[in-house]
Amino acid sequence: MFDFLDCSFHGCDLAAMRFCRAALQRAAFHSCRGVGLYLTDAMLRNVRFEDCQLSYANFGLSKLTRVEMACCDLSHASFGYAALKDVRWEGCRLSGAELFGVSLRGMDLRTDDIDGIVLGDKTELQGAIVSPLQAVPLAALLGVVIE
């Protein structure tokens, strides 16, 4: 188990690193490469990721509280069954991200690329805030036919 408290990471290569069951508190990641990073079953509190490459990262079963991700590539990342509380994605690429079992209620996704997100029973989207432009592909994902 890894514990990171009051840490700042700048330009670090964290690709394919495994931090399962890690605890990160008051940490910041800026311009880091974390392709395939494993943060499964972890606890992240007061953490900020900015301009990070996190495609294929795995946050499954983790607890994220007051986590902000700005201008990050989270394409094909997995958040399966993660608990999100006061989490913000701002200008992030989430295309192909796996969000099954994750409540997006109250999350503002209007600045994010959410094309092709992967959902479980589709209840994950209840209460999420999206733009009219995002609503069209989401409607198709939910089985709605638009003519």
PDB file of C-alpha atoms in Angstrom:
ATOM      1  CA  MET A   1       0.000   0.000   0.000  1.00  0.00           C
ATOM      2  CA  PHE A   2       1.227   3.462  -0.912  1.00  0.00           C
ATOM      3  CA  ASP A   3       0.409   6.666   0.963  1.00  0.00           C
ATOM      4  CA  PHE A   4       1.016  10.069  -0.599  1.00  0.00           C
ATOM      5  CA  LEU A   5       0.302  13.141   1.538  1.00  0.00           C
ATOM      6  CA  ASP A   6       0.970  16.724   0.412  1.00  0.00           C
ATOM      7  CA  CYS A   7       2.814  15.585  -2.730  1.00  0.00           C
ATOM      8  CA  SER A   8       3.255  17.318  -6.055  1.00  0.00           C
ATOM      9  CA  PHE A   9       4.225  15.498  -9.251  1.00  0.00           C
ATOM     10  CA  HIS A  10       5.375  17.489 -12.308  1.00  0.00           C
ATOM     11  CA  GLY A  11       6.147  15.842 -15.634  1.00  0.00           C
ATOM     12  CA  CYS A  12       6.471  12.384 -14.097  1.00  0.00           C
ATOM     13  CA  ASP A  13       6.185   9.196 -16.115  1.00  0.00           C
ATOM     14  CA  LEU A  14       3.741   7.007 -14.186  1.00  0.00           C
ATOM     15  CA  ALA A  15       2.783   4.797 -17.128  1.00  0.00           C
ATOM     16  CA  ALA A  16       1.589   1.336 -16.049  1.00  0.00           C
ATOM     17  CA  MET A  17       2.543   2.001 -12.417  1.00  0.00           C
ATOM     18  CA  ARG A  18       0.460   0.083  -9.880  1.00  0.00           C
ATOM     19  CA  PHE A  19      -0.786   1.960  -6.837  1.00  0.00           C
ATOM     20  CA  CYS A  20      -3.537  -0.424  -5.779  1.00  0.00           C
ATOM     21  CA  ARG A  21      -5.134   0.483  -2.440  1.00  0.00           C
ATOM     22  CA  ALA A  22      -3.084   3.703  -2.339  1.00  0.00           C
ATOM     23  CA  ALA A  23      -4.120   6.751  -0.323  1.00  0.00           C
ATOM     24  CA  LEU A  24      -3.522  10.130  -1.943  1.00  0.00           C
ATOM     25  CA  GLN A  25      -4.384  13.254   0.020  1.00  0.00           C
ATOM     26  CA  ARG A  26      -3.703  16.850  -0.979  1.00  0.00           C
ATOM     27  CA  ALA A  27      -1.725  15.732  -4.034  1.00  0.00           C
ATOM     28  CA  ALA A  28      -1.247  17.420  -7.414  1.00  0.00           C
ATOM     29  CA  PHE A  29      -0.248  15.942 -10.762  1.00  0.00           C
ATOM     30  CA  HIS A  30       0.750  18.331 -13.541  1.00  0.00           C
ATOM     31  CA  SER A  31       1.703  17.267 -17.083  1.00  0.00           C
ATOM     32  CA  CYS A  32       2.246  13.676 -15.988  1.00  0.00           C
ATOM     33  CA  ARG A  33       2.127  10.630 -18.245  1.00  0.00           C
ATOM     34  CA  GLY A  34      -0.018   7.941 -16.648  1.00  0.00           C
ATOM     35  CA  VAL A  35      -1.067   5.715 -19.530  1.00  0.00           C
ATOM     36  CA  GLY A  36      -2.365   2.494 -17.977  1.00  0.00           C
ATOM     37  CA  LEU A  37      -1.826   3.792 -14.419  1.00  0.00           C
ATOM     38  CA  TYR A  38      -3.497   1.548 -11.814  1.00  0.00           C
ATOM     39  CA  LEU A  39      -5.155   3.383  -8.928  1.00  0.00           C
ATOM     40  CA  THR A  40      -7.661   0.647  -8.147  1.00  0.00           C
ATOM     41  CA  ASP A  41      -9.368   0.365  -4.770  1.00  0.00           C
ATOM     42  CA  ALA A  42      -7.584   3.591  -3.818  1.00  0.00           C
ATOM     43  CA  MET A  43      -8.628   6.636  -1.818  1.00  0.00           C
ATOM     44  CA  LEU A  44      -8.063  10.024  -3.466  1.00  0.00           C
ATOM     45  CA  ARG A  45      -8.965  13.122  -1.466  1.00  0.00           C
ATOM     46  CA  ASN A  46      -8.239  16.732  -2.452  1.00  0.00           C
ATOM     47  CA  VAL A  47      -6.289  15.656  -5.536  1.00  0.00           C
ATOM     48  CA  ARG A  48      -5.812  17.637  -8.748  1.00  0.00           C
ATOM     49  CA  PHE A  49      -4.712  16.285 -12.122  1.00  0.00           C
ATOM     50  CA  GLU A  50      -3.913  18.910 -14.743  1.00  0.00           C
ATOM     51  CA  ASP A  51      -2.862  18.352 -18.347  1.00  0.00           C
ATOM     52  CA  CYS A  52      -2.160  14.670 -17.678  1.00  0.00           C
ATOM     53  CA  GLN A  53      -2.208  11.772 -20.142  1.00  0.00           C
ATOM     54  CA  LEU A  54      -4.276   9.163 -18.267  1.00  0.00           C
ATOM     55  CA  SER A  55      -5.688   7.084 -21.094  1.00  0.00           C
ATOM     56  CA  TYR A  56      -6.357   3.481 -20.084  1.00  0.00           C
ATOM     57  CA  ALA A  57      -5.835   4.402 -16.407  1.00  0.00           C
ATOM     58  CA  ASN A  58      -7.828   2.299 -13.955  1.00  0.00           C
ATOM     59  CA  PHE A  59      -9.617   3.974 -11.027  1.00  0.00           C
ATOM     60  CA  GLY A  60     -11.974   1.026 -10.467  1.00  0.00           C
ATOM     61  CA  LEU A  61     -13.450   0.574  -6.980  1.00  0.00           C
ATOM     62  CA  SER A  62     -11.683   3.738  -5.772  1.00  0.00           C
ATOM     63  CA  LYS A  63     -13.134   6.499  -3.615  1.00  0.00           C
ATOM     64  CA  LEU A  64     -12.578   9.944  -5.135  1.00  0.00           C
ATOM     65  CA  THR A  65     -13.496  12.935  -2.969  1.00  0.00           C
ATOM     66  CA  ARG A  66     -12.871  16.529  -4.021  1.00  0.00           C
ATOM     67  CA  VAL A  67     -10.860  15.428  -7.066  1.00  0.00           C
ATOM     68  CA  GLU A  68     -10.402  17.734 -10.025  1.00  0.00           C
ATOM     69  CA  MET A  69      -9.171  16.661 -13.437  1.00  0.00           C
ATOM     70  CA  ALA A  70      -8.529  19.521 -15.867  1.00  0.00           C
ATOM     71  CA  CYS A  71      -7.508  19.149 -19.519  1.00  0.00           C
ATOM     72  CA  CYS A  72      -6.667  15.474 -19.040  1.00  0.00           C
ATOM     73  CA  ASP A  73      -6.887  12.647 -21.547  1.00  0.00           C
ATOM     74  CA  LEU A  74      -8.939   9.949 -19.814  1.00  0.00           C
ATOM     75  CA  SER A  75      -9.873   8.108 -22.985  1.00  0.00           C
ATOM     76  CA  HIS A  76     -10.595   4.441 -22.325  1.00  0.00           C
ATOM     77  CA  ALA A  77      -9.928   4.944 -18.608  1.00  0.00           C
ATOM     78  CA  SER A  78     -11.926   2.753 -16.235  1.00  0.00           C
ATOM     79  CA  PHE A  79     -13.864   4.135 -13.277  1.00  0.00           C
ATOM     80  CA  GLY A  80     -15.895   0.949 -12.773  1.00  0.00           C
ATOM     81  CA  TYR A  81     -17.815   1.068  -9.485  1.00  0.00           C
ATOM     82  CA  ALA A  82     -15.767   3.997  -8.191  1.00  0.00           C
ATOM     83  CA  ALA A  83     -17.438   6.290  -5.648  1.00  0.00           C
ATOM     84  CA  LEU A  84     -17.247   9.905  -6.831  1.00  0.00           C
ATOM     85  CA  LYS A  85     -18.007  12.750  -4.439  1.00  0.00           C
ATOM     86  CA  ASP A  86     -17.407  16.358  -5.470  1.00  0.00           C
ATOM     87  CA  VAL A  87     -15.404  15.267  -8.527  1.00  0.00           C
ATOM     88  CA  ARG A  88     -14.943  17.672 -11.446  1.00  0.00           C
ATOM     89  CA  TRP A  89     -13.798  16.912 -14.951  1.00  0.00           C
ATOM     90  CA  GLU A  90     -13.066  20.087 -16.870  1.00  0.00           C
ATOM     91  CA  GLY A  91     -12.101  19.958 -20.528  1.00  0.00           C
ATOM     92  CA  CYS A  92     -11.235  16.262 -20.290  1.00  0.00           C
ATOM     93  CA  ARG A  93     -11.352  13.639 -23.001  1.00  0.00           C
ATOM     94  CA  LEU A  94     -13.454  10.735 -21.709  1.00  0.00           C
ATOM     95  CA  SER A  95     -14.147   9.014 -25.018  1.00  0.00           C
ATOM     96  CA  GLY A  96     -14.441   5.289 -24.498  1.00  0.00           C
ATOM     97  CA  ALA A  97     -14.137   5.647 -20.719  1.00  0.00           C
ATOM     98  CA  GLU A  98     -15.840   2.918 -18.680  1.00  0.00           C
ATOM     99  CA  LEU A  99     -18.235   4.453 -16.166  1.00  0.00           C
ATOM    100  CA  PHE A 100     -20.359   1.459 -15.231  1.00  0.00           C
ATOM    101  CA  GLY A 101     -21.689   1.520 -11.691  1.00  0.00           C
ATOM    102  CA  VAL A 102     -20.629   5.176 -11.246  1.00  0.00           C
ATOM    103  CA  SER A 103     -23.152   7.846 -10.329  1.00  0.00           C
ATOM    104  CA  LEU A 104     -22.640  11.000 -12.394  1.00  0.00           C
ATOM    105  CA  ARG A 105     -25.482  12.823 -10.626  1.00  0.00           C
ATOM    106  CA  GLY A 106     -24.789  16.543 -10.429  1.00  0.00           C
ATOM    107  CA  MET A 107     -21.612  16.334 -12.510  1.00  0.00           C
ATOM    108  CA  ASP A 108     -21.250  18.992 -15.187  1.00  0.00           C
ATOM    109  CA  LEU A 109     -19.906  17.246 -18.276  1.00  0.00           C
ATOM    110  CA  ARG A 110     -20.514  20.083 -20.744  1.00  0.00           C
ATOM    111  CA  THR A 111     -16.818  20.851 -21.297  1.00  0.00           C
ATOM    112  CA  ASP A 112     -15.794  17.210 -21.657  1.00  0.00           C
ATOM    113  CA  ASP A 113     -15.586  14.886 -24.655  1.00  0.00           C
ATOM    114  CA  ILE A 114     -17.878  12.053 -23.581  1.00  0.00           C
ATOM    115  CA  ASP A 115     -18.400  10.494 -26.994  1.00  0.00           C
ATOM    116  CA  GLY A 116     -18.438   6.709 -26.764  1.00  0.00           C
ATOM    117  CA  ILE A 117     -18.487   6.422 -22.962  1.00  0.00           C
ATOM    118  CA  VAL A 118     -19.293   2.933 -21.723  1.00  0.00           C
ATOM    119  CA  LEU A 119     -22.119   2.603 -19.202  1.00  0.00           C
ATOM    120  CA  GLY A 120     -23.664  -0.289 -17.308  1.00  0.00           C
ATOM    121  CA  ASP A 121     -27.413  -0.096 -16.800  1.00  0.00           C
ATOM    122  CA  LYS A 122     -27.564   3.531 -18.040  1.00  0.00           C
ATOM    123  CA  THR A 123     -28.669   4.889 -14.636  1.00  0.00           C
ATOM    124  CA  GLU A 124     -25.167   6.318 -14.280  1.00  0.00           C
ATOM    125  CA  LEU A 125     -26.259   9.345 -16.333  1.00  0.00           C
ATOM    126  CA  GLN A 126     -29.268  10.267 -14.196  1.00  0.00           C
ATOM    127  CA  GLY A 127     -28.834  13.850 -13.012  1.00  0.00           C
ATOM    128  CA  ALA A 128     -25.667  14.525 -15.048  1.00  0.00           C
ATOM    129  CA  ILE A 129     -25.454  17.915 -16.775  1.00  0.00           C
ATOM    130  CA  VAL A 130     -24.724  17.749 -20.511  1.00  0.00           C
ATOM    131  CA  SER A 131     -24.937  20.149 -23.446  1.00  0.00           C
ATOM    132  CA  PRO A 132     -27.599  19.822 -26.163  1.00  0.00           C
ATOM    133  CA  LEU A 133     -24.840  18.718 -28.546  1.00  0.00           C
ATOM    134  CA  GLN A 134     -23.804  15.912 -26.168  1.00  0.00           C
ATOM    135  CA  ALA A 135     -27.420  14.865 -25.611  1.00  0.00           C
ATOM    136  CA  VAL A 136     -27.885  13.529 -29.149  1.00  0.00           C
ATOM    137  CA  PRO A 137     -25.270  10.730 -29.005  1.00  0.00           C
ATOM    138  CA  LEU A 138     -26.267  10.016 -25.397  1.00  0.00           C
ATOM    139  CA  ALA A 139     -29.869   9.571 -26.483  1.00  0.00           C
ATOM    140  CA  ALA A 140     -28.748   6.929 -28.970  1.00  0.00           C
ATOM    141  CA  LEU A 141     -26.707   5.242 -26.222  1.00  0.00           C
ATOM    142  CA  LEU A 142     -29.864   5.123 -24.126  1.00  0.00           C
ATOM    143  CA  GLY A 143     -31.832   3.557 -26.981  1.00  0.00           C
ATOM    144  CA  VAL A 144     -33.748   6.667 -27.999  1.00  0.00           C
ATOM    145  CA  VAL A 145     -34.517   6.956 -31.720  1.00  0.00           C
ATOM    146  CA  ILE A 146     -34.331  10.531 -33.034  1.00  0.00           C
ATOM    147  CA  GLU A 147     -35.978  11.130 -36.404  1.00  0.00           C
TER     148      GLU A 147
END
